[in-house]
Amino acid sequence: MSAPMPAPVSAPTATQSTSSPSPLDLALLRQSIALSEDSKQRGRHPFAALVADARGNVIVTAGNNSMPPEGDPTQHAELVAAARAATLLTPAQLADCTLYTSAEPCCMCAGAIYWTGIGRVVYALSEHALLGLTGDHPENPTFSLPCREVFARGQRQVVVLGPMLEDEAAAPHIGFWVPHA
């Protein structure tokens, strides 16, 4: 008679992080939240992202430019920041970078982050909390698809920390998504 097989041990998925955010993470995340307020003040959707290297040097920043009539609906801040960083850095450098964003990357932006090779994401406002702020506003039809689920389907690891600082990140959205008559 053979000995029973031990139960498999569940390891964290490739996109989970057991680490806490560092003071540098929080400072850079707050910078992305401040940039989202800047986007709002420019009449754009209140979202922003930045890409920083492992030492915290900001490589690129981006606000949202997806609002009609002149905006491109694919120009979410995370996608723009990831794409710009990919034109400036090597794949090895991108792997050591973090994308900081005021709100959880949507599935399109998560794809851009994955394909550019950025190794880490730190976000403030969750998709679920964002939906609570935007409701069914026609300019922000959200997907109920957390970025961790998108990254988990890939072949390489993307570390994700978030949500965090949600109250701070929600502030630029207050009153923005109210339908205008």
CSV table of N, CA and C in Angstrom, one decimal:
chain,number,residue,atom,x,y,z
A,1,MET,N,0.8,-1.2,0.0
A,1,MET,CA,0.0,0.0,0.0
A,1,MET,C,0.9,1.2,0.0
A,2,SER,N,0.6,2.2,-0.9
A,2,SER,CA,1.4,3.4,-1.0
A,2,SER,C,0.9,4.5,0.0
A,3,ALA,N,1.9,5.3,0.4
A,3,ALA,CA,1.5,6.4,1.3
A,3,ALA,C,0.6,7.4,0.6
A,4,PRO,N,-0.3,8.1,1.3
A,4,PRO,CA,-1.1,9.1,0.6
A,4,PRO,C,-0.3,10.2,0.1
A,5,MET,N,-0.7,10.8,-1.0
A,5,MET,CA,0.0,11.9,-1.6
A,5,MET,C,-0.3,13.2,-0.7
A,6,PRO,N,0.7,14.0,-0.4
A,6,PRO,CA,0.4,15.2,0.4
A,6,PRO,C,-0.5,16.1,-0.5
A,7,ALA,N,-1.2,16.9,0.2
A,7,ALA,CA,-2.1,17.9,-0.5
A,7,ALA,C,-1.2,18.9,-1.1
A,8,PRO,N,-1.6,19.4,-2.3
A,8,PRO,CA,-0.8,20.4,-3.0
A,8,PRO,C,-0.8,21.7,-2.1
A,9,VAL,N,0.3,22.4,-2.1
A,9,VAL,CA,0.4,23.7,-1.4
A,9,VAL,C,0.0,24.8,-2.4
A,10,SER,N,-0.9,25.6,-2.1
A,10,SER,CA,-1.2,26.7,-2.9
A,10,SER,C,-0.2,27.8,-2.8
A,11,ALA,N,0.4,28.1,-3.9
A,11,ALA,CA,1.4,29.2,-4.0
A,11,ALA,C,0.7,30.4,-4.5
A,12,PRO,N,1.2,31.6,-4.2
A,12,PRO,CA,0.6,32.8,-4.7
A,12,PRO,C,0.7,32.7,-6.3
A,13,THR,N,-0.3,33.3,-6.9
A,13,THR,CA,-0.3,33.4,-8.4
A,13,THR,C,0.9,34.3,-8.8
A,14,ALA,N,1.2,34.3,-10.0
A,14,ALA,CA,2.3,35.1,-10.5
A,14,ALA,C,2.1,36.6,-10.3
A,15,THR,N,0.8,37.0,-10.1
A,15,THR,CA,0.6,38.4,-10.1
A,15,THR,C,0.3,38.9,-8.7
A,16,GLN,N,0.3,38.0,-7.7
A,16,GLN,CA,0.1,38.5,-6.3
A,16,GLN,C,1.4,38.9,-5.7
A,17,SER,N,1.3,39.8,-4.8
A,17,SER,CA,2.4,40.3,-4.1
A,17,SER,C,2.2,40.2,-2.6
A,18,THR,N,3.1,39.6,-1.9
A,18,THR,CA,2.9,39.5,-0.4
A,18,THR,C,3.6,40.7,0.3
A,19,SER,N,4.2,41.6,-0.5
A,19,SER,CA,4.9,42.7,0.1
A,19,SER,C,4.0,43.9,0.3
A,20,SER,N,4.3,44.7,1.2
A,20,SER,CA,3.6,46.0,1.4
A,20,SER,C,4.2,47.1,0.6
A,21,PRO,N,3.4,48.1,0.3
A,21,PRO,CA,4.0,49.2,-0.4
A,21,PRO,C,5.1,49.9,0.4
A,22,SER,N,6.1,50.4,-0.2
A,22,SER,CA,7.2,51.1,0.4
A,22,SER,C,6.7,52.6,0.5
A,23,PRO,N,7.5,53.4,1.3
A,23,PRO,CA,7.2,54.8,1.3
A,23,PRO,C,7.4,55.4,-0.1
A,24,LEU,N,8.3,54.9,-0.9
A,24,LEU,CA,8.5,55.4,-2.2
A,24,LEU,C,7.3,55.1,-3.1
A,25,ASP,N,6.8,53.8,-2.9
A,25,ASP,CA,5.5,53.4,-3.7
A,25,ASP,C,4.4,54.4,-3.4
A,26,LEU,N,4.2,54.7,-2.1
A,26,LEU,CA,3.1,55.6,-1.7
A,26,LEU,C,3.3,57.0,-2.2
A,27,ALA,N,4.5,57.5,-2.2
A,27,ALA,CA,4.8,58.8,-2.7
A,27,ALA,C,4.5,58.9,-4.2
A,28,LEU,N,5.0,57.9,-5.0
A,28,LEU,CA,4.7,57.9,-6.4
A,28,LEU,C,3.3,57.6,-6.8
A,29,LEU,N,2.6,56.9,-6.0
A,29,LEU,CA,1.2,56.7,-6.2
A,29,LEU,C,0.4,58.0,-5.9
A,30,ARG,N,0.8,58.7,-4.9
A,30,ARG,CA,0.2,60.0,-4.6
A,30,ARG,C,0.5,61.0,-5.8
A,31,GLN,N,1.7,60.9,-6.4
A,31,GLN,CA,2.0,61.7,-7.5
A,31,GLN,C,1.0,61.4,-8.7
A,32,SER,N,0.7,60.1,-8.9
A,32,SER,CA,-0.2,59.8,-10.0
A,32,SER,C,-1.6,60.3,-9.6
A,33,ILE,N,-2.0,60.3,-8.4
A,33,ILE,CA,-3.3,60.8,-8.0
A,33,ILE,C,-3.3,62.3,-8.2
A,34,ALA,N,-2.3,63.0,-7.9
A,34,ALA,CA,-2.2,64.5,-8.2
A,34,ALA,C,-2.3,64.8,-9.7
A,35,LEU,N,-1.6,63.9,-10.5
A,35,LEU,CA,-1.7,64.1,-11.9
A,35,LEU,C,-3.1,63.8,-12.4
A,36,SER,N,-3.9,63.0,-11.7
A,36,SER,CA,-5.3,62.7,-12.1
A,36,SER,C,-6.1,64.0,-11.9
A,37,GLU,N,-5.8,64.7,-10.8
A,37,GLU,CA,-6.5,66.0,-10.6
A,37,GLU,C,-6.1,67.0,-11.6
A,38,ASP,N,-4.9,67.0,-12.1
A,38,ASP,CA,-4.4,67.9,-13.2
A,38,ASP,C,-5.2,67.6,-14.4
A,39,SER,N,-5.4,66.3,-14.7
A,39,SER,CA,-6.2,65.9,-15.9
A,39,SER,C,-7.6,66.4,-15.8
A,40,LYS,N,-8.2,66.3,-14.6
A,40,LYS,CA,-9.5,66.8,-14.4
A,40,LYS,C,-9.6,68.4,-14.7
A,41,GLN,N,-8.6,69.1,-14.2
A,41,GLN,CA,-8.5,70.5,-14.3
A,41,GLN,C,-8.3,70.9,-15.8
A,42,ARG,N,-7.8,70.0,-16.6
A,42,ARG,CA,-7.6,70.3,-18.0
A,42,ARG,C,-8.9,69.9,-18.8
A,43,GLY,N,-9.9,69.4,-18.1
A,43,GLY,CA,-11.2,69.0,-18.7
A,43,GLY,C,-11.1,67.6,-19.3
A,44,ARG,N,-10.2,66.8,-18.8
A,44,ARG,CA,-10.1,65.4,-19.2
A,44,ARG,C,-10.6,64.5,-18.1
A,45,HIS,N,-10.8,63.2,-18.4
A,45,HIS,CA,-11.2,62.3,-17.4
A,45,HIS,C,-10.1,62.3,-16.3
A,46,PRO,N,-10.5,62.2,-15.0
A,46,PRO,CA,-9.6,62.3,-13.9
A,46,PRO,C,-8.8,61.0,-13.6
A,47,PHE,N,-7.9,60.6,-14.6
A,47,PHE,CA,-7.0,59.5,-14.5
A,47,PHE,C,-5.6,59.9,-14.8
A,48,ALA,N,-4.6,59.2,-14.2
A,48,ALA,CA,-3.3,59.5,-14.6
A,48,ALA,C,-2.4,58.3,-14.2
A,49,ALA,N,-1.2,58.2,-14.8
A,49,ALA,CA,-0.3,57.1,-14.5
A,49,ALA,C,1.1,57.7,-14.8
A,50,LEU,N,2.1,57.0,-14.2
A,50,LEU,CA,3.5,57.3,-14.4
A,50,LEU,C,4.2,56.0,-14.3
A,51,VAL,N,5.4,55.9,-15.0
A,51,VAL,CA,6.3,54.8,-15.0
A,51,VAL,C,7.6,55.3,-14.3
A,52,ALA,N,8.0,54.5,-13.3
A,52,ALA,CA,9.3,54.9,-12.6
A,52,ALA,C,10.2,53.6,-12.6
A,53,ASP,N,11.5,53.9,-12.6
A,53,ASP,CA,12.4,52.8,-12.5
A,53,ASP,C,12.5,52.4,-11.0
A,54,ALA,N,13.4,51.4,-10.8
A,54,ALA,CA,13.5,50.8,-9.5
A,54,ALA,C,14.0,51.7,-8.4
A,55,ARG,N,14.6,52.8,-8.8
A,55,ARG,CA,15.1,53.8,-7.8
A,55,ARG,C,14.1,54.9,-7.6
A,56,GLY,N,13.0,54.9,-8.3
A,56,GLY,CA,11.9,55.9,-8.2
A,56,GLY,C,12.1,57.1,-9.1
A,57,ASN,N,13.0,57.0,-10.1
A,57,ASN,CA,13.1,58.0,-11.1
A,57,ASN,C,11.9,57.9,-12.1
A,58,VAL,N,11.2,59.0,-12.2
A,58,VAL,CA,10.0,59.0,-13.1
A,58,VAL,C,10.5,59.0,-14.5
A,59,ILE,N,10.1,58.1,-15.3
A,59,ILE,CA,10.5,58.0,-16.7
A,59,ILE,C,9.5,58.8,-17.6
A,60,VAL,N,8.2,58.5,-17.4
A,60,VAL,CA,7.1,59.2,-18.1
A,60,VAL,C,5.9,59.4,-17.2
A,61,THR,N,5.1,60.4,-17.5
A,61,THR,CA,3.8,60.6,-16.9
A,61,THR,C,2.8,60.7,-18.0
A,62,ALA,N,1.5,60.4,-17.7
A,62,ALA,CA,0.5,60.6,-18.7
A,62,ALA,C,-0.8,60.8,-18.0
A,63,GLY,N,-1.6,61.7,-18.6
A,63,GLY,CA,-3.0,61.9,-18.2
A,63,GLY,C,-3.9,61.2,-19.1
A,64,ASN,N,-5.2,61.3,-18.9
A,64,ASN,CA,-6.1,60.6,-19.8
A,64,ASN,C,-6.4,61.5,-21.0
A,65,ASN,N,-6.5,61.0,-22.2
A,65,ASN,CA,-6.9,61.8,-23.4
A,65,ASN,C,-7.9,61.0,-24.2
A,66,SER,N,-8.8,60.4,-23.5
A,66,SER,CA,-9.8,59.6,-24.2
A,66,SER,C,-11.2,60.2,-24.4
A,67,MET,N,-11.3,61.4,-23.9
A,67,MET,CA,-12.6,62.1,-24.0
A,67,MET,C,-12.9,62.6,-25.4
A,68,PRO,N,-14.2,62.4,-25.8
A,68,PRO,CA,-14.6,63.0,-27.1
A,68,PRO,C,-14.7,64.5,-26.9
A,69,PRO,N,-14.7,65.3,-28.0
A,69,PRO,CA,-14.7,64.8,-29.3
A,69,PRO,C,-13.3,64.6,-29.9
A,70,GLU,N,-12.3,65.3,-29.4
A,70,GLU,CA,-11.0,65.1,-30.0
A,70,GLU,C,-10.2,64.0,-29.4
A,71,GLY,N,-10.6,63.4,-28.3
A,71,GLY,CA,-9.8,62.4,-27.7
A,71,GLY,C,-10.0,61.0,-28.4
A,72,ASP,N,-9.0,60.2,-28.2
A,72,ASP,CA,-9.0,58.8,-28.7
A,72,ASP,C,-9.4,57.9,-27.6
A,73,PRO,N,-10.5,57.1,-27.7
A,73,PRO,CA,-11.0,56.3,-26.6
A,73,PRO,C,-10.0,55.2,-26.1
A,74,THR,N,-8.9,55.0,-26.9
A,74,THR,CA,-7.9,54.0,-26.4
A,74,THR,C,-6.8,54.7,-25.7
A,75,GLN,N,-6.8,56.0,-25.5
A,75,GLN,CA,-5.7,56.7,-24.9
A,75,GLN,C,-5.9,56.9,-23.4
A,76,HIS,N,-6.0,55.8,-22.7
A,76,HIS,CA,-6.1,55.8,-21.3
A,76,HIS,C,-4.7,56.1,-20.8
A,77,ALA,N,-4.6,56.7,-19.6
A,77,ALA,CA,-3.3,57.1,-19.1
A,77,ALA,C,-2.3,56.0,-18.9
A,78,GLU,N,-2.8,54.8,-18.5
A,78,GLU,CA,-1.9,53.7,-18.3
A,78,GLU,C,-1.3,53.2,-19.6
A,79,LEU,N,-2.1,53.1,-20.6
A,79,LEU,CA,-1.7,52.7,-22.0
A,79,LEU,C,-0.7,53.6,-22.5
A,80,VAL,N,-0.9,54.9,-22.4
A,80,VAL,CA,0.0,56.0,-22.9
A,80,VAL,C,1.3,55.9,-22.2
A,81,ALA,N,1.3,55.8,-20.9
A,81,ALA,CA,2.5,55.8,-20.1
A,81,ALA,C,3.3,54.6,-20.4
A,82,ALA,N,2.7,53.4,-20.5
A,82,ALA,CA,3.4,52.2,-20.9
A,82,ALA,C,4.0,52.3,-22.3
A,83,ALA,N,3.3,52.8,-23.2
A,83,ALA,CA,3.8,52.9,-24.6
A,83,ALA,C,4.9,53.8,-24.7
A,84,ARG,N,4.8,55.0,-24.0
A,84,ARG,CA,5.9,56.0,-24.0
A,84,ARG,C,7.2,55.4,-23.4
A,85,ALA,N,7.0,54.7,-22.3
A,85,ALA,CA,8.2,54.1,-21.6
A,85,ALA,C,8.8,53.1,-22.5
A,86,ALA,N,8.0,52.3,-23.2
A,86,ALA,CA,8.6,51.3,-24.1
A,86,ALA,C,9.4,51.9,-25.3
A,87,THR,N,9.2,53.1,-25.6
A,87,THR,CA,10.0,53.7,-26.6
A,87,THR,C,11.3,54.3,-26.1
A,88,LEU,N,11.4,54.4,-24.7
A,88,LEU,CA,12.6,55.0,-24.1
A,88,LEU,C,13.5,54.0,-23.4
A,89,LEU,N,13.0,52.8,-23.1
A,89,LEU,CA,13.8,51.9,-22.3
A,89,LEU,C,13.9,50.5,-23.0
A,90,THR,N,14.9,49.8,-22.6
A,90,THR,CA,15.0,48.4,-23.1
A,90,THR,C,14.1,47.5,-22.4
A,91,PRO,N,13.8,46.3,-23.0
A,91,PRO,CA,13.0,45.3,-22.3
A,91,PRO,C,13.5,45.0,-20.8
A,92,ALA,N,14.8,44.9,-20.7
A,92,ALA,CA,15.3,44.6,-19.3
A,92,ALA,C,15.1,45.7,-18.4
A,93,GLN,N,15.2,47.0,-18.8
A,93,GLN,CA,14.9,48.1,-18.0
A,93,GLN,C,13.4,48.2,-17.6
A,94,LEU,N,12.5,47.9,-18.6
A,94,LEU,CA,11.1,47.9,-18.4
A,94,LEU,C,10.7,46.9,-17.3
A,95,ALA,N,11.4,45.7,-17.3
A,95,ALA,CA,11.0,44.7,-16.4
A,95,ALA,C,11.3,45.1,-15.0
A,96,ASP,N,12.2,46.1,-14.8
A,96,ASP,CA,12.5,46.6,-13.4
A,96,ASP,C,11.7,47.8,-13.1
A,97,CYS,N,10.8,48.2,-14.0
A,97,CYS,CA,10.0,49.4,-13.7
A,97,CYS,C,8.6,49.1,-13.1
A,98,THR,N,8.0,50.2,-12.5
A,98,THR,CA,6.7,50.1,-11.9
A,98,THR,C,5.8,51.1,-12.6
A,99,LEU,N,4.6,50.7,-12.9
A,99,LEU,CA,3.6,51.7,-13.4
A,99,LEU,C,2.7,52.0,-12.2
A,100,TYR,N,2.6,53.3,-11.8
A,100,TYR,CA,1.8,53.7,-10.7
A,100,TYR,C,0.6,54.4,-11.4
A,101,THR,N,-0.6,54.1,-10.9
A,101,THR,CA,-1.8,54.6,-11.5
A,101,THR,C,-2.9,55.0,-10.5
A,102,SER,N,-3.6,56.0,-10.8
A,102,SER,CA,-4.6,56.5,-9.9
A,102,SER,C,-5.8,55.6,-9.8
A,103,ALA,N,-6.0,54.7,-10.8
A,103,ALA,CA,-7.1,53.7,-10.8
A,103,ALA,C,-6.6,52.4,-11.4
A,104,GLU,N,-7.2,51.3,-11.0
A,104,GLU,CA,-6.8,50.0,-11.5
A,104,GLU,C,-6.8,50.0,-13.0
A,105,PRO,N,-5.8,49.5,-13.6
A,105,PRO,CA,-5.8,49.4,-15.1
A,105,PRO,C,-6.9,48.5,-15.6
A,106,CYS,N,-7.6,49.0,-16.6
A,106,CYS,CA,-8.6,48.2,-17.3
A,106,CYS,C,-8.0,47.1,-18.0
A,107,CYS,N,-8.8,46.2,-18.6
A,107,CYS,CA,-8.2,45.1,-19.3
A,107,CYS,C,-7.3,45.5,-20.5
A,108,MET,N,-7.7,46.6,-21.2
A,108,MET,CA,-6.9,47.1,-22.4
A,108,MET,C,-5.6,47.6,-21.9
A,109,CYS,N,-5.6,48.3,-20.8
A,109,CYS,CA,-4.3,48.9,-20.2
A,109,CYS,C,-3.5,47.8,-19.6
A,110,ALA,N,-4.1,46.8,-19.0
A,110,ALA,CA,-3.3,45.7,-18.4
A,110,ALA,C,-2.6,44.9,-19.6
A,111,GLY,N,-3.3,44.8,-20.7
A,111,GLY,CA,-2.7,44.2,-21.9
A,111,GLY,C,-1.5,45.0,-22.3
A,112,ALA,N,-1.6,46.3,-22.4
A,112,ALA,CA,-0.5,47.2,-22.8
A,112,ALA,C,0.7,47.1,-21.8
A,113,ILE,N,0.4,47.0,-20.5
A,113,ILE,CA,1.4,46.9,-19.5
A,113,ILE,C,2.2,45.6,-19.7
A,114,TYR,N,1.4,44.5,-19.9
A,114,TYR,CA,1.9,43.2,-20.1
A,114,TYR,C,2.8,43.2,-21.3
A,115,TRP,N,2.3,43.6,-22.5
A,115,TRP,CA,3.1,43.6,-23.7
A,115,TRP,C,4.3,44.5,-23.7
A,116,THR,N,4.3,45.5,-23.0
A,116,THR,CA,5.5,46.4,-22.9
A,116,THR,C,6.6,45.8,-22.0
A,117,GLY,N,6.2,44.9,-21.1
A,117,GLY,CA,7.1,44.2,-20.3
A,117,GLY,C,7.4,44.9,-18.9
A,118,ILE,N,6.5,45.9,-18.6
A,118,ILE,CA,6.7,46.5,-17.3
A,118,ILE,C,6.4,45.4,-16.2
A,119,GLY,N,7.3,45.4,-15.2
A,119,GLY,CA,7.2,44.3,-14.2
A,119,GLY,C,6.3,44.4,-13.0
A,120,ARG,N,5.8,45.6,-12.8
A,120,ARG,CA,5.1,45.8,-11.5
A,120,ARG,C,4.1,46.9,-11.7
A,121,VAL,N,2.9,46.8,-11.0
A,121,VAL,CA,1.9,47.8,-11.1
A,121,VAL,C,1.5,48.1,-9.6
A,122,VAL,N,1.3,49.4,-9.3
A,122,VAL,CA,0.8,49.8,-8.0
A,122,VAL,C,-0.4,50.7,-8.4
A,123,TYR,N,-1.6,50.4,-7.9
A,123,TYR,CA,-2.7,51.2,-8.2
A,123,TYR,C,-3.5,51.6,-7.0
A,124,ALA,N,-4.2,52.7,-7.1
A,124,ALA,CA,-5.0,53.3,-6.0
A,124,ALA,C,-6.4,52.8,-6.0
A,125,LEU,N,-7.2,53.3,-6.8
A,125,LEU,CA,-8.7,53.1,-6.9
A,125,LEU,C,-9.0,51.8,-7.6
A,126,SER,N,-9.7,50.9,-6.9
A,126,SER,CA,-10.1,49.6,-7.6
A,126,SER,C,-11.1,49.8,-8.7
A,127,GLU,N,-11.2,48.9,-9.6
A,127,GLU,CA,-12.2,49.0,-10.7
A,127,GLU,C,-13.6,49.0,-10.0
A,128,HIS,N,-13.8,48.2,-9.0
A,128,HIS,CA,-15.1,48.2,-8.3
A,128,HIS,C,-15.5,49.5,-7.7
A,129,ALA,N,-14.5,50.1,-7.0
A,129,ALA,CA,-14.8,51.4,-6.4
A,129,ALA,C,-15.0,52.5,-7.5
A,130,LEU,N,-14.2,52.4,-8.6
A,130,LEU,CA,-14.4,53.3,-9.7
A,130,LEU,C,-15.9,53.2,-10.2
A,131,LEU,N,-16.3,52.0,-10.4
A,131,LEU,CA,-17.7,51.8,-10.9
A,131,LEU,C,-18.7,52.5,-9.9
A,132,GLY,N,-18.5,52.5,-8.7
A,132,GLY,CA,-19.3,53.1,-7.7
A,132,GLY,C,-19.4,54.6,-7.9
A,133,LEU,N,-18.3,55.2,-8.4
A,133,LEU,CA,-18.2,56.6,-8.6
A,133,LEU,C,-18.7,57.0,-10.0
A,134,THR,N,-18.5,56.2,-11.0
A,134,THR,CA,-18.9,56.6,-12.4
A,134,THR,C,-20.3,56.1,-12.7
A,135,GLY,N,-20.8,55.1,-12.0
A,135,GLY,CA,-22.1,54.5,-12.4
A,135,GLY,C,-22.1,54.0,-13.8
A,136,ASP,N,-23.2,54.3,-14.5
A,136,ASP,CA,-23.3,53.9,-15.9
A,136,ASP,C,-23.0,55.0,-16.9
A,137,HIS,N,-22.1,55.9,-16.5
A,137,HIS,CA,-21.7,57.1,-17.3
A,137,HIS,C,-21.3,56.5,-18.7
A,138,PRO,N,-21.8,57.1,-19.8
A,138,PRO,CA,-21.4,56.5,-21.1
A,138,PRO,C,-20.0,56.7,-21.5
A,139,GLU,N,-19.3,57.6,-20.8
A,139,GLU,CA,-17.8,57.8,-21.2
A,139,GLU,C,-16.9,56.9,-20.4
A,140,ASN,N,-17.5,56.1,-19.5
A,140,ASN,CA,-16.6,55.2,-18.7
A,140,ASN,C,-17.3,53.8,-18.5
A,141,PRO,N,-17.6,53.1,-19.6
A,141,PRO,CA,-18.2,51.8,-19.5
A,141,PRO,C,-17.2,50.8,-19.0
A,142,THR,N,-17.2,50.5,-17.7
A,142,THR,CA,-16.1,49.7,-17.1
A,142,THR,C,-16.3,48.2,-17.4
A,143,PHE,N,-15.2,47.5,-17.4
A,143,PHE,CA,-15.2,46.0,-17.4
A,143,PHE,C,-15.1,45.5,-16.0
A,144,SER,N,-15.8,44.5,-15.7
A,144,SER,CA,-15.7,43.9,-14.3
A,144,SER,C,-14.6,42.8,-14.5
A,145,LEU,N,-13.4,43.2,-14.7
A,145,LEU,CA,-12.3,42.3,-14.9
A,145,LEU,C,-11.0,42.9,-14.3
A,146,PRO,N,-10.7,42.5,-13.1
A,146,PRO,CA,-9.5,43.0,-12.4
A,146,PRO,C,-8.3,42.7,-13.2
A,147,CYS,N,-7.3,43.7,-13.1
A,147,CYS,CA,-6.1,43.5,-13.8
A,147,CYS,C,-5.3,42.3,-13.4
A,148,ARG,N,-5.4,41.8,-12.2
A,148,ARG,CA,-4.8,40.6,-11.7
A,148,ARG,C,-5.2,39.4,-12.6
A,149,GLU,N,-6.5,39.4,-12.9
A,149,GLU,CA,-7.0,38.3,-13.7
A,149,GLU,C,-6.4,38.3,-15.1
A,150,VAL,N,-6.2,39.5,-15.7
A,150,VAL,CA,-5.6,39.6,-17.0
A,150,VAL,C,-4.2,39.2,-16.9
A,151,PHE,N,-3.4,39.7,-16.0
A,151,PHE,CA,-2.0,39.3,-15.9
A,151,PHE,C,-1.8,37.8,-15.6
A,152,ALA,N,-2.7,37.2,-14.8
A,152,ALA,CA,-2.6,35.8,-14.5
A,152,ALA,C,-2.7,34.9,-15.7
A,153,ARG,N,-3.2,35.4,-16.8
A,153,ARG,CA,-3.4,34.6,-18.0
A,153,ARG,C,-2.1,34.6,-18.9
A,154,GLY,N,-1.2,35.5,-18.5
A,154,GLY,CA,0.0,35.7,-19.3
A,154,GLY,C,1.1,34.7,-18.9
A,155,GLN,N,2.2,34.7,-19.6
A,155,GLN,CA,3.3,33.8,-19.4
A,155,GLN,C,4.4,34.3,-18.6
A,156,ARG,N,4.3,35.6,-18.2
A,156,ARG,CA,5.3,36.2,-17.4
A,156,ARG,C,4.7,36.9,-16.2
A,157,GLN,N,5.4,37.1,-15.2
A,157,GLN,CA,4.9,37.7,-13.9
A,157,GLN,C,4.8,39.2,-14.0
A,158,VAL,N,3.7,39.7,-13.6
A,158,VAL,CA,3.5,41.1,-13.3
A,158,VAL,C,3.1,41.2,-11.9
A,159,VAL,N,3.9,41.8,-11.0
A,159,VAL,CA,3.5,42.0,-9.6
A,159,VAL,C,2.5,43.1,-9.5
A,160,VAL,N,1.5,42.9,-8.7
A,160,VAL,CA,0.4,44.0,-8.5
A,160,VAL,C,0.2,44.3,-7.1
A,161,LEU,N,0.3,45.5,-6.7
A,161,LEU,CA,-0.1,46.0,-5.4
A,161,LEU,C,-1.3,47.0,-5.5
A,162,GLY,N,-2.3,46.7,-4.8
A,162,GLY,CA,-3.5,47.6,-4.8
A,162,GLY,C,-4.7,46.8,-4.6
A,163,PRO,N,-5.8,47.5,-4.3
A,163,PRO,CA,-5.9,48.9,-4.2
A,163,PRO,C,-5.4,49.5,-2.9
A,164,MET,N,-5.1,50.8,-2.9
A,164,MET,CA,-4.7,51.5,-1.7
A,164,MET,C,-4.9,53.0,-2.0
A,165,LEU,N,-5.0,53.7,-0.9
A,165,LEU,CA,-5.2,55.2,-1.0
A,165,LEU,C,-6.5,55.5,-1.7
A,166,GLU,N,-7.5,54.6,-1.6
A,166,GLU,CA,-8.7,54.8,-2.4
A,166,GLU,C,-9.5,56.1,-2.1
A,167,ASP,N,-9.5,56.5,-0.9
A,167,ASP,CA,-10.2,57.8,-0.6
A,167,ASP,C,-9.5,59.0,-1.3
A,168,GLU,N,-8.2,59.0,-1.2
A,168,GLU,CA,-7.4,60.0,-1.9
A,168,GLU,C,-7.7,60.0,-3.4
A,169,ALA,N,-7.6,58.8,-4.0
A,169,ALA,CA,-7.8,58.6,-5.4
A,169,ALA,C,-9.2,58.9,-5.9
A,170,ALA,N,-10.2,58.8,-5.0
A,170,ALA,CA,-11.6,59.0,-5.4
A,170,ALA,C,-11.9,60.5,-5.5
A,171,ALA,N,-11.1,61.3,-4.7
A,171,ALA,CA,-11.4,62.8,-4.6
A,171,ALA,C,-11.5,63.5,-6.0
A,172,PRO,N,-10.6,63.3,-7.0
A,172,PRO,CA,-10.8,63.9,-8.3
A,172,PRO,C,-12.1,63.5,-9.0
A,173,HIS,N,-12.6,62.4,-8.7
A,173,HIS,CA,-13.8,61.9,-9.4
A,173,HIS,C,-15.1,62.4,-8.8
A,174,ILE,N,-15.1,63.0,-7.6
A,174,ILE,CA,-16.3,63.5,-7.0
A,174,ILE,C,-16.8,64.6,-7.8
A,175,GLY,N,-18.1,64.4,-8.2
A,175,GLY,CA,-18.8,65.4,-9.1
A,175,GLY,C,-18.4,65.4,-10.5
A,176,PHE,N,-17.4,64.7,-10.9
A,176,PHE,CA,-17.0,64.7,-12.4
A,176,PHE,C,-18.0,63.9,-13.2
A,177,TRP,N,-18.5,62.8,-12.7
A,177,TRP,CA,-19.3,61.9,-13.5
A,177,TRP,C,-20.8,62.2,-13.5
A,178,VAL,N,-21.2,63.4,-12.9
A,178,VAL,CA,-22.6,63.8,-12.9
A,178,VAL,C,-23.0,64.2,-14.3
A,179,PRO,N,-24.1,63.6,-14.8
A,179,PRO,CA,-24.5,64.0,-16.1
A,179,PRO,C,-24.8,65.5,-16.2
A,180,HIS,N,-24.4,66.1,-17.3
A,180,HIS,CA,-24.6,67.6,-17.5
A,180,HIS,C,-25.7,67.7,-18.4
A,181,ALA,N,-26.7,68.6,-18.1
A,181,ALA,CA,-27.8,68.9,-18.9
A,181,ALA,C,-27.5,69.8,-20.1
